[in-house]
mmCIF file with all atom_site columns, C-alpha atoms in Angstrom:
data_model
loop_
_atom_site.group_PDB
_atom_site.id
_atom_site.type_symbol
_atom_site.label_atom_id
_atom_site.label_alt_id
_atom_site.label_comp_id
_atom_site.label_asym_id
_atom_site.label_entity_id
_atom_site.label_seq_id
_atom_site.pdbx_PDB_ins_code
_atom_site.Cartn_x
_atom_site.Cartn_y
_atom_site.Cartn_z
_atom_site.occupancy
_atom_site.B_iso_or_equiv
_atom_site.pdbx_formal_charge
_atom_site.auth_seq_id
_atom_site.auth_comp_id
_atom_site.auth_asym_id
_atom_site.auth_atom_id
_atom_site.pdbx_PDB_model_num
ATOM 1   C CA . UNK A 1 1   ? -0.259  -0.464 0.136   1.00 47.00 ? 1   UNK A CA 1
ATOM 2   C CA . UNK A 1 2   ? 0.818   3.481  -0.400  1.00 51.00 ? 2   UNK A CA 1
ATOM 3   C CA . UNK A 1 3   ? 0.295   6.124  1.762   1.00 51.00 ? 3   UNK A CA 1
ATOM 4   C CA . UNK A 1 4   ? 0.998   10.188 1.862   1.00 48.00 ? 4   UNK A CA 1
ATOM 5   C CA . UNK A 1 5   ? 2.027   10.662 -1.852  1.00 49.00 ? 5   UNK A CA 1
ATOM 6   C CA . UNK A 1 6   ? 0.205   13.111 -3.426  1.00 45.00 ? 6   UNK A CA 1
ATOM 7   C CA . UNK A 1 7   ? -0.864  12.388 -7.132  1.00 50.00 ? 7   UNK A CA 1
ATOM 8   C CA . UNK A 1 8   ? 0.104   9.634  -7.193  1.00 53.00 ? 8   UNK A CA 1
ATOM 9   C CA . UNK A 1 9   ? 1.572   9.438  -11.098 1.00 62.00 ? 9   UNK A CA 1
ATOM 10  C CA . UNK A 1 10  ? 0.313   6.446  -13.030 1.00 70.00 ? 10  UNK A CA 1
ATOM 11  C CA . UNK A 1 11  ? 0.853   5.736  -16.628 1.00 74.00 ? 11  UNK A CA 1
ATOM 12  C CA . UNK A 1 12  ? -2.420  4.942  -17.653 1.00 79.00 ? 12  UNK A CA 1
ATOM 13  C CA . UNK A 1 13  ? -3.158  4.211  -21.465 1.00 86.00 ? 13  UNK A CA 1
ATOM 14  C CA . UNK A 1 14  ? -5.894  4.143  -22.389 1.00 90.00 ? 14  UNK A CA 1
ATOM 15  C CA . UNK A 1 15  ? -6.840  7.420  -20.530 1.00 87.00 ? 15  UNK A CA 1
ATOM 16  C CA . UNK A 1 16  ? -4.381  9.474  -22.842 1.00 88.00 ? 16  UNK A CA 1
ATOM 17  C CA . UNK A 1 17  ? -5.566  7.773  -25.775 1.00 92.00 ? 17  UNK A CA 1
ATOM 18  C CA . UNK A 1 18  ? -9.283  8.597  -24.487 1.00 92.00 ? 18  UNK A CA 1
ATOM 19  C CA . UNK A 1 19  ? -7.716  12.455 -24.723 1.00 91.00 ? 19  UNK A CA 1
ATOM 20  C CA . UNK A 1 20  ? -5.786  12.837 -27.486 1.00 92.00 ? 20  UNK A CA 1
ATOM 21  C CA . UNK A 1 21  ? -8.866  11.713 -29.182 1.00 95.00 ? 21  UNK A CA 1
ATOM 22  C CA . UNK A 1 22  ? -11.302 13.314 -26.872 1.00 93.00 ? 22  UNK A CA 1
ATOM 23  C CA . UNK A 1 23  ? -8.723  16.829 -28.459 1.00 93.00 ? 23  UNK A CA 1
ATOM 24  C CA . UNK A 1 24  ? -9.198  16.257 -32.240 1.00 94.00 ? 24  UNK A CA 1
ATOM 25  C CA . UNK A 1 25  ? -12.895 14.859 -32.210 1.00 95.00 ? 25  UNK A CA 1
ATOM 26  C CA . UNK A 1 26  ? -13.705 18.247 -29.868 1.00 95.00 ? 26  UNK A CA 1
ATOM 27  C CA . UNK A 1 27  ? -11.182 20.313 -31.691 1.00 94.00 ? 27  UNK A CA 1
ATOM 28  C CA . UNK A 1 28  ? -11.929 20.170 -35.226 1.00 94.00 ? 28  UNK A CA 1
ATOM 29  C CA . UNK A 1 29  ? -15.838 19.675 -34.542 1.00 94.00 ? 29  UNK A CA 1
ATOM 30  C CA . UNK A 1 30  ? -15.351 22.824 -33.709 1.00 94.00 ? 30  UNK A CA 1
ATOM 31  C CA . UNK A 1 31  ? -13.673 24.132 -36.714 1.00 93.00 ? 31  UNK A CA 1
ATOM 32  C CA . UNK A 1 32  ? -16.487 23.046 -39.086 1.00 92.00 ? 32  UNK A CA 1
ATOM 33  C CA . UNK A 1 33  ? -18.725 24.486 -36.481 1.00 94.00 ? 33  UNK A CA 1
ATOM 34  C CA . UNK A 1 34  ? -16.942 28.041 -36.873 1.00 93.00 ? 34  UNK A CA 1
ATOM 35  C CA . UNK A 1 35  ? -16.755 27.542 -40.040 1.00 91.00 ? 35  UNK A CA 1
ATOM 36  C CA . UNK A 1 36  ? -20.528 26.816 -40.418 1.00 90.00 ? 36  UNK A CA 1
ATOM 37  C CA . UNK A 1 37  ? -21.602 30.037 -38.115 1.00 92.00 ? 37  UNK A CA 1
ATOM 38  C CA . UNK A 1 38  ? -19.215 32.445 -40.484 1.00 89.00 ? 38  UNK A CA 1
ATOM 39  C CA . UNK A 1 39  ? -19.966 30.675 -43.634 1.00 86.00 ? 39  UNK A CA 1
ATOM 40  C CA . UNK A 1 40  ? -23.550 31.924 -42.382 1.00 87.00 ? 40  UNK A CA 1
ATOM 41  C CA . UNK A 1 41  ? -22.816 34.923 -41.666 1.00 88.00 ? 41  UNK A CA 1
ATOM 42  C CA . UNK A 1 42  ? -20.772 35.852 -44.279 1.00 84.00 ? 42  UNK A CA 1
ATOM 43  C CA . UNK A 1 43  ? -23.062 34.215 -47.143 1.00 81.00 ? 43  UNK A CA 1
ATOM 44  C CA . UNK A 1 44  ? -19.268 32.799 -47.960 1.00 78.00 ? 44  UNK A CA 1
ATOM 45  C CA . UNK A 1 45  ? -19.650 28.718 -49.800 1.00 78.00 ? 45  UNK A CA 1
ATOM 46  C CA . UNK A 1 46  ? -16.509 27.389 -46.951 1.00 78.00 ? 46  UNK A CA 1
ATOM 47  C CA . UNK A 1 47  ? -15.620 24.149 -47.579 1.00 81.00 ? 47  UNK A CA 1
ATOM 48  C CA . UNK A 1 48  ? -13.846 21.392 -44.343 1.00 80.00 ? 48  UNK A CA 1
ATOM 49  C CA . UNK A 1 49  ? -12.088 20.968 -46.981 1.00 82.00 ? 49  UNK A CA 1
ATOM 50  C CA . UNK A 1 50  ? -9.878  24.456 -46.349 1.00 83.00 ? 50  UNK A CA 1
ATOM 51  C CA . UNK A 1 51  ? -8.669  23.098 -43.359 1.00 85.00 ? 51  UNK A CA 1
ATOM 52  C CA . UNK A 1 52  ? -6.376  21.274 -45.018 1.00 89.00 ? 52  UNK A CA 1
ATOM 53  C CA . UNK A 1 53  ? -5.616  22.581 -47.261 1.00 87.00 ? 53  UNK A CA 1
ATOM 54  C CA . UNK A 1 54  ? -2.744  24.564 -47.855 1.00 85.00 ? 54  UNK A CA 1
ATOM 55  C CA . UNK A 1 55  ? -3.440  27.010 -51.166 1.00 83.00 ? 55  UNK A CA 1
ATOM 56  C CA . UNK A 1 56  ? -6.278  28.486 -49.765 1.00 83.00 ? 56  UNK A CA 1
ATOM 57  C CA . UNK A 1 57  ? -4.407  30.053 -46.613 1.00 83.00 ? 57  UNK A CA 1
ATOM 58  C CA . UNK A 1 58  ? -2.993  33.017 -48.708 1.00 82.00 ? 58  UNK A CA 1
ATOM 59  C CA . UNK A 1 59  ? -4.280  36.205 -47.162 1.00 81.00 ? 59  UNK A CA 1
ATOM 60  C CA . UNK A 1 60  ? -4.006  38.385 -49.437 1.00 83.00 ? 60  UNK A CA 1
ATOM 61  C CA . UNK A 1 61  ? -7.165  36.726 -50.337 1.00 84.00 ? 61  UNK A CA 1
ATOM 62  C CA . UNK A 1 62  ? -10.468 37.092 -48.305 1.00 84.00 ? 62  UNK A CA 1
ATOM 63  C CA . UNK A 1 63  ? -11.190 33.223 -48.418 1.00 83.00 ? 63  UNK A CA 1
ATOM 64  C CA . UNK A 1 64  ? -7.268  32.812 -46.930 1.00 85.00 ? 64  UNK A CA 1
ATOM 65  C CA . UNK A 1 65  ? -8.203  35.473 -43.962 1.00 88.00 ? 65  UNK A CA 1
ATOM 66  C CA . UNK A 1 66  ? -11.999 34.023 -43.224 1.00 88.00 ? 66  UNK A CA 1
ATOM 67  C CA . UNK A 1 67  ? -10.129 30.861 -42.905 1.00 89.00 ? 67  UNK A CA 1
ATOM 68  C CA . UNK A 1 68  ? -7.297  32.563 -40.709 1.00 91.00 ? 68  UNK A CA 1
ATOM 69  C CA . UNK A 1 69  ? -9.973  33.386 -38.283 1.00 92.00 ? 69  UNK A CA 1
ATOM 70  C CA . UNK A 1 70  ? -11.908 30.087 -37.412 1.00 92.00 ? 70  UNK A CA 1
ATOM 71  C CA . UNK A 1 71  ? -8.721  28.871 -36.992 1.00 94.00 ? 71  UNK A CA 1
ATOM 72  C CA . UNK A 1 72  ? -7.817  31.406 -34.813 1.00 95.00 ? 72  UNK A CA 1
ATOM 73  C CA . UNK A 1 73  ? -11.573 31.598 -32.839 1.00 95.00 ? 73  UNK A CA 1
ATOM 74  C CA . UNK A 1 74  ? -10.514 28.012 -32.479 1.00 95.00 ? 74  UNK A CA 1
ATOM 75  C CA . UNK A 1 75  ? -7.809  28.150 -30.576 1.00 95.00 ? 75  UNK A CA 1
ATOM 76  C CA . UNK A 1 76  ? -9.222  30.093 -28.578 1.00 95.00 ? 76  UNK A CA 1
ATOM 77  C CA . UNK A 1 77  ? -12.829 27.592 -27.290 1.00 95.00 ? 77  UNK A CA 1
ATOM 78  C CA . UNK A 1 78  ? -9.879  24.718 -27.663 1.00 94.00 ? 78  UNK A CA 1
ATOM 79  C CA . UNK A 1 79  ? -8.556  26.019 -24.648 1.00 95.00 ? 79  UNK A CA 1
ATOM 80  C CA . UNK A 1 80  ? -11.779 25.631 -23.159 1.00 94.00 ? 80  UNK A CA 1
ATOM 81  C CA . UNK A 1 81  ? -11.024 22.088 -24.449 1.00 93.00 ? 81  UNK A CA 1
ATOM 82  C CA . UNK A 1 82  ? -8.012  21.627 -22.697 1.00 92.00 ? 82  UNK A CA 1
ATOM 83  C CA . UNK A 1 83  ? -9.399  22.454 -19.850 1.00 93.00 ? 83  UNK A CA 1
ATOM 84  C CA . UNK A 1 84  ? -12.032 20.152 -19.444 1.00 92.00 ? 84  UNK A CA 1
ATOM 85  C CA . UNK A 1 85  ? -10.487 17.537 -21.104 1.00 92.00 ? 85  UNK A CA 1
ATOM 86  C CA . UNK A 1 86  ? -7.347  17.580 -19.899 1.00 90.00 ? 86  UNK A CA 1
ATOM 87  C CA . UNK A 1 87  ? -7.478  19.232 -16.401 1.00 88.00 ? 87  UNK A CA 1
ATOM 88  C CA . UNK A 1 88  ? -3.388  19.809 -15.580 1.00 89.00 ? 88  UNK A CA 1
ATOM 89  C CA . UNK A 1 89  ? -1.503  22.702 -16.371 1.00 89.00 ? 89  UNK A CA 1
ATOM 90  C CA . UNK A 1 90  ? 1.892   20.672 -17.414 1.00 91.00 ? 90  UNK A CA 1
ATOM 91  C CA . UNK A 1 91  ? 0.140   18.527 -20.311 1.00 91.00 ? 91  UNK A CA 1
ATOM 92  C CA . UNK A 1 92  ? -1.721  21.466 -22.122 1.00 92.00 ? 92  UNK A CA 1
ATOM 93  C CA . UNK A 1 93  ? 1.645   22.018 -23.904 1.00 93.00 ? 93  UNK A CA 1
ATOM 94  C CA . UNK A 1 94  ? 2.058   18.088 -24.455 1.00 92.00 ? 94  UNK A CA 1
ATOM 95  C CA . UNK A 1 95  ? -2.029  18.050 -25.531 1.00 93.00 ? 95  UNK A CA 1
ATOM 96  C CA . UNK A 1 96  ? -1.822  20.968 -28.190 1.00 94.00 ? 96  UNK A CA 1
ATOM 97  C CA . UNK A 1 97  ? 1.391   19.920 -29.616 1.00 94.00 ? 97  UNK A CA 1
ATOM 98  C CA . UNK A 1 98  ? -0.124  16.755 -30.136 1.00 95.00 ? 98  UNK A CA 1
ATOM 99  C CA . UNK A 1 99  ? -3.105  18.133 -32.269 1.00 95.00 ? 99  UNK A CA 1
ATOM 100 C CA . UNK A 1 100 ? -0.749  20.159 -33.535 1.00 95.00 ? 100 UNK A CA 1
ATOM 101 C CA . UNK A 1 101 ? 1.161   17.333 -35.107 1.00 96.00 ? 101 UNK A CA 1
ATOM 102 C CA . UNK A 1 102 ? -1.722  15.307 -36.474 1.00 95.00 ? 102 UNK A CA 1
ATOM 103 C CA . UNK A 1 103 ? -2.890  17.957 -38.132 1.00 94.00 ? 103 UNK A CA 1
ATOM 104 C CA . UNK A 1 104 ? 0.649   19.103 -40.074 1.00 95.00 ? 104 UNK A CA 1
ATOM 105 C CA . UNK A 1 105 ? 0.118   14.444 -40.383 1.00 96.00 ? 105 UNK A CA 1
ATOM 106 C CA . UNK A 1 106 ? -3.270  15.568 -41.551 1.00 94.00 ? 106 UNK A CA 1
ATOM 107 C CA . UNK A 1 107 ? -2.475  18.399 -44.115 1.00 93.00 ? 107 UNK A CA 1
ATOM 108 C CA . UNK A 1 108 ? 0.354   16.610 -45.338 1.00 94.00 ? 108 UNK A CA 1
ATOM 109 C CA . UNK A 1 109 ? -1.500  13.215 -46.430 1.00 95.00 ? 109 UNK A CA 1
ATOM 110 C CA . UNK A 1 110 ? -4.170  15.576 -47.467 1.00 93.00 ? 110 UNK A CA 1
ATOM 111 C CA . UNK A 1 111 ? -1.559  17.187 -50.359 1.00 92.00 ? 111 UNK A CA 1
ATOM 112 C CA . UNK A 1 112 ? 0.326   14.543 -50.663 1.00 93.00 ? 112 UNK A CA 1
ATOM 113 C CA . UNK A 1 113 ? 2.944   16.912 -49.830 1.00 93.00 ? 113 UNK A CA 1
ATOM 114 C CA . UNK A 1 114 ? 5.070   18.586 -46.547 1.00 94.00 ? 114 UNK A CA 1
ATOM 115 C CA . UNK A 1 115 ? 3.464   21.977 -45.986 1.00 91.00 ? 115 UNK A CA 1
ATOM 116 C CA . UNK A 1 116 ? 5.950   25.292 -47.302 1.00 89.00 ? 116 UNK A CA 1
ATOM 117 C CA . UNK A 1 117 ? 3.450   27.452 -47.582 1.00 87.00 ? 117 UNK A CA 1
ATOM 118 C CA . UNK A 1 118 ? 4.715   30.311 -44.740 1.00 89.00 ? 118 UNK A CA 1
ATOM 119 C CA . UNK A 1 119 ? 0.861   31.200 -43.613 1.00 89.00 ? 119 UNK A CA 1
ATOM 120 C CA . UNK A 1 120 ? 0.350   27.905 -43.112 1.00 91.00 ? 120 UNK A CA 1
ATOM 121 C CA . UNK A 1 121 ? 2.922   27.327 -40.554 1.00 93.00 ? 121 UNK A CA 1
ATOM 122 C CA . UNK A 1 122 ? 2.420   31.301 -39.729 1.00 93.00 ? 122 UNK A CA 1
ATOM 123 C CA . UNK A 1 123 ? -1.331  30.032 -38.388 1.00 93.00 ? 123 UNK A CA 1
ATOM 124 C CA . UNK A 1 124 ? 0.067   26.946 -36.876 1.00 94.00 ? 124 UNK A CA 1
ATOM 125 C CA . UNK A 1 125 ? 2.212   28.481 -34.210 1.00 96.00 ? 125 UNK A CA 1
ATOM 126 C CA . UNK A 1 126 ? -0.250  31.515 -33.443 1.00 96.00 ? 126 UNK A CA 1
ATOM 127 C CA . UNK A 1 127 ? -2.875  28.529 -32.494 1.00 96.00 ? 127 UNK A CA 1
ATOM 128 C CA . UNK A 1 128 ? -0.286  26.813 -31.272 1.00 95.00 ? 128 UNK A CA 1
ATOM 129 C CA . UNK A 1 129 ? 0.879   29.027 -28.894 1.00 96.00 ? 129 UNK A CA 1
ATOM 130 C CA . UNK A 1 130 ? -2.968  29.985 -28.059 1.00 96.00 ? 130 UNK A CA 1
ATOM 131 C CA . UNK A 1 131 ? -4.562  27.030 -27.376 1.00 95.00 ? 131 UNK A CA 1
ATOM 132 C CA . UNK A 1 132 ? -1.967  26.009 -24.954 1.00 94.00 ? 132 UNK A CA 1
ATOM 133 C CA . UNK A 1 133 ? -1.087  29.169 -22.924 1.00 96.00 ? 133 UNK A CA 1
ATOM 134 C CA . UNK A 1 134 ? -4.804  29.617 -22.713 1.00 95.00 ? 134 UNK A CA 1
ATOM 135 C CA . UNK A 1 135 ? -5.116  25.913 -20.942 1.00 93.00 ? 135 UNK A CA 1
ATOM 136 C CA . UNK A 1 136 ? -2.439  26.302 -18.791 1.00 94.00 ? 136 UNK A CA 1
ATOM 137 C CA . UNK A 1 137 ? -4.120  29.606 -17.695 1.00 94.00 ? 137 UNK A CA 1
ATOM 138 C CA . UNK A 1 138 ? -7.594  27.922 -17.161 1.00 93.00 ? 138 UNK A CA 1
ATOM 139 C CA . UNK A 1 139 ? -5.882  25.315 -15.446 1.00 91.00 ? 139 UNK A CA 1
ATOM 140 C CA . UNK A 1 140 ? -3.690  26.683 -13.338 1.00 91.00 ? 140 UNK A CA 1
ATOM 141 C CA . UNK A 1 141 ? -6.759  28.594 -12.311 1.00 89.00 ? 141 UNK A CA 1
ATOM 142 C CA . UNK A 1 142 ? -8.073  25.297 -10.945 1.00 86.00 ? 142 UNK A CA 1
ATOM 143 C CA . UNK A 1 143 ? -5.021  23.846 -9.874  1.00 82.00 ? 143 UNK A CA 1
ATOM 144 C CA . UNK A 1 144 ? -4.829  26.890 -7.511  1.00 84.00 ? 144 UNK A CA 1
ATOM 145 C CA . UNK A 1 145 ? -7.799  27.042 -5.809  1.00 78.00 ? 145 UNK A CA 1
ATOM 146 C CA . UNK A 1 146 ? -7.901  26.493 -1.985  1.00 69.00 ? 146 UNK A CA 1
ATOM 147 C CA . UNK A 1 147 ? -8.844  23.534 -0.782  1.00 71.00 ? 147 UNK A CA 1
ATOM 148 C CA . UNK A 1 148 ? -10.924 23.075 2.078   1.00 71.00 ? 148 UNK A CA 1
ATOM 149 C CA . UNK A 1 149 ? -10.075 21.645 5.062   1.00 71.00 ? 149 UNK A CA 1
ATOM 150 C CA . UNK A 1 150 ? -11.763 20.155 8.169   1.00 63.00 ? 150 UNK A CA 1
ATOM 151 C CA . UNK A 1 151 ? -10.640 20.130 11.547  1.00 61.00 ? 151 UNK A CA 1
ATOM 152 C CA . UNK A 1 152 ? -12.867 19.404 14.312  1.00 59.00 ? 152 UNK A CA 1
ATOM 153 C CA . UNK A 1 153 ? -15.814 20.765 12.965  1.00 57.00 ? 153 UNK A CA 1
ATOM 154 C CA . UNK A 1 154 ? -14.189 23.715 12.393  1.00 57.00 ? 154 UNK A CA 1
ATOM 155 C CA . UNK A 1 155 ? -12.882 25.025 7.947   1.00 57.00 ? 155 UNK A CA 1
ATOM 156 C CA . UNK A 1 156 ? -10.230 26.603 7.674   1.00 55.00 ? 156 UNK A CA 1
ATOM 157 C CA . UNK A 1 157 ? -8.049  27.174 4.049   1.00 56.00 ? 157 UNK A CA 1
ATOM 158 C CA . UNK A 1 158 ? -4.684  25.524 3.654   1.00 54.00 ? 158 UNK A CA 1
#
């Protein structure tokens, strides 16, 4: 028996795999939802394939700016996903990087070529940073809350 240990670290492969799948699924779902809302509001015909194509991210074109905005908005909303799914500030970088790593692989496969567009790399670096830092801030707020401890029918904060 192990007594007196705080947050015993066990490597739970099923939990990690489930969290990765959840982050991928919910983040792409958020991307689709935000794209749908923006398409409806701007009366634009935007395809879901825009998430994976490099050639649509030209910031000089309105379509590219819309996709850029959709990704930025989704990265802000994904901070909430990190807070709900991951719940640990020290893991936010891992899960943010994992999402963007898988996104790179999917885009590479979809386009049959490695991304060389500067705007694609800029977008993914910015969204990764927003997702990571925002998730860490939210998780730290939860982790650093005072823990009430009861002692002889009195409550005192530690």
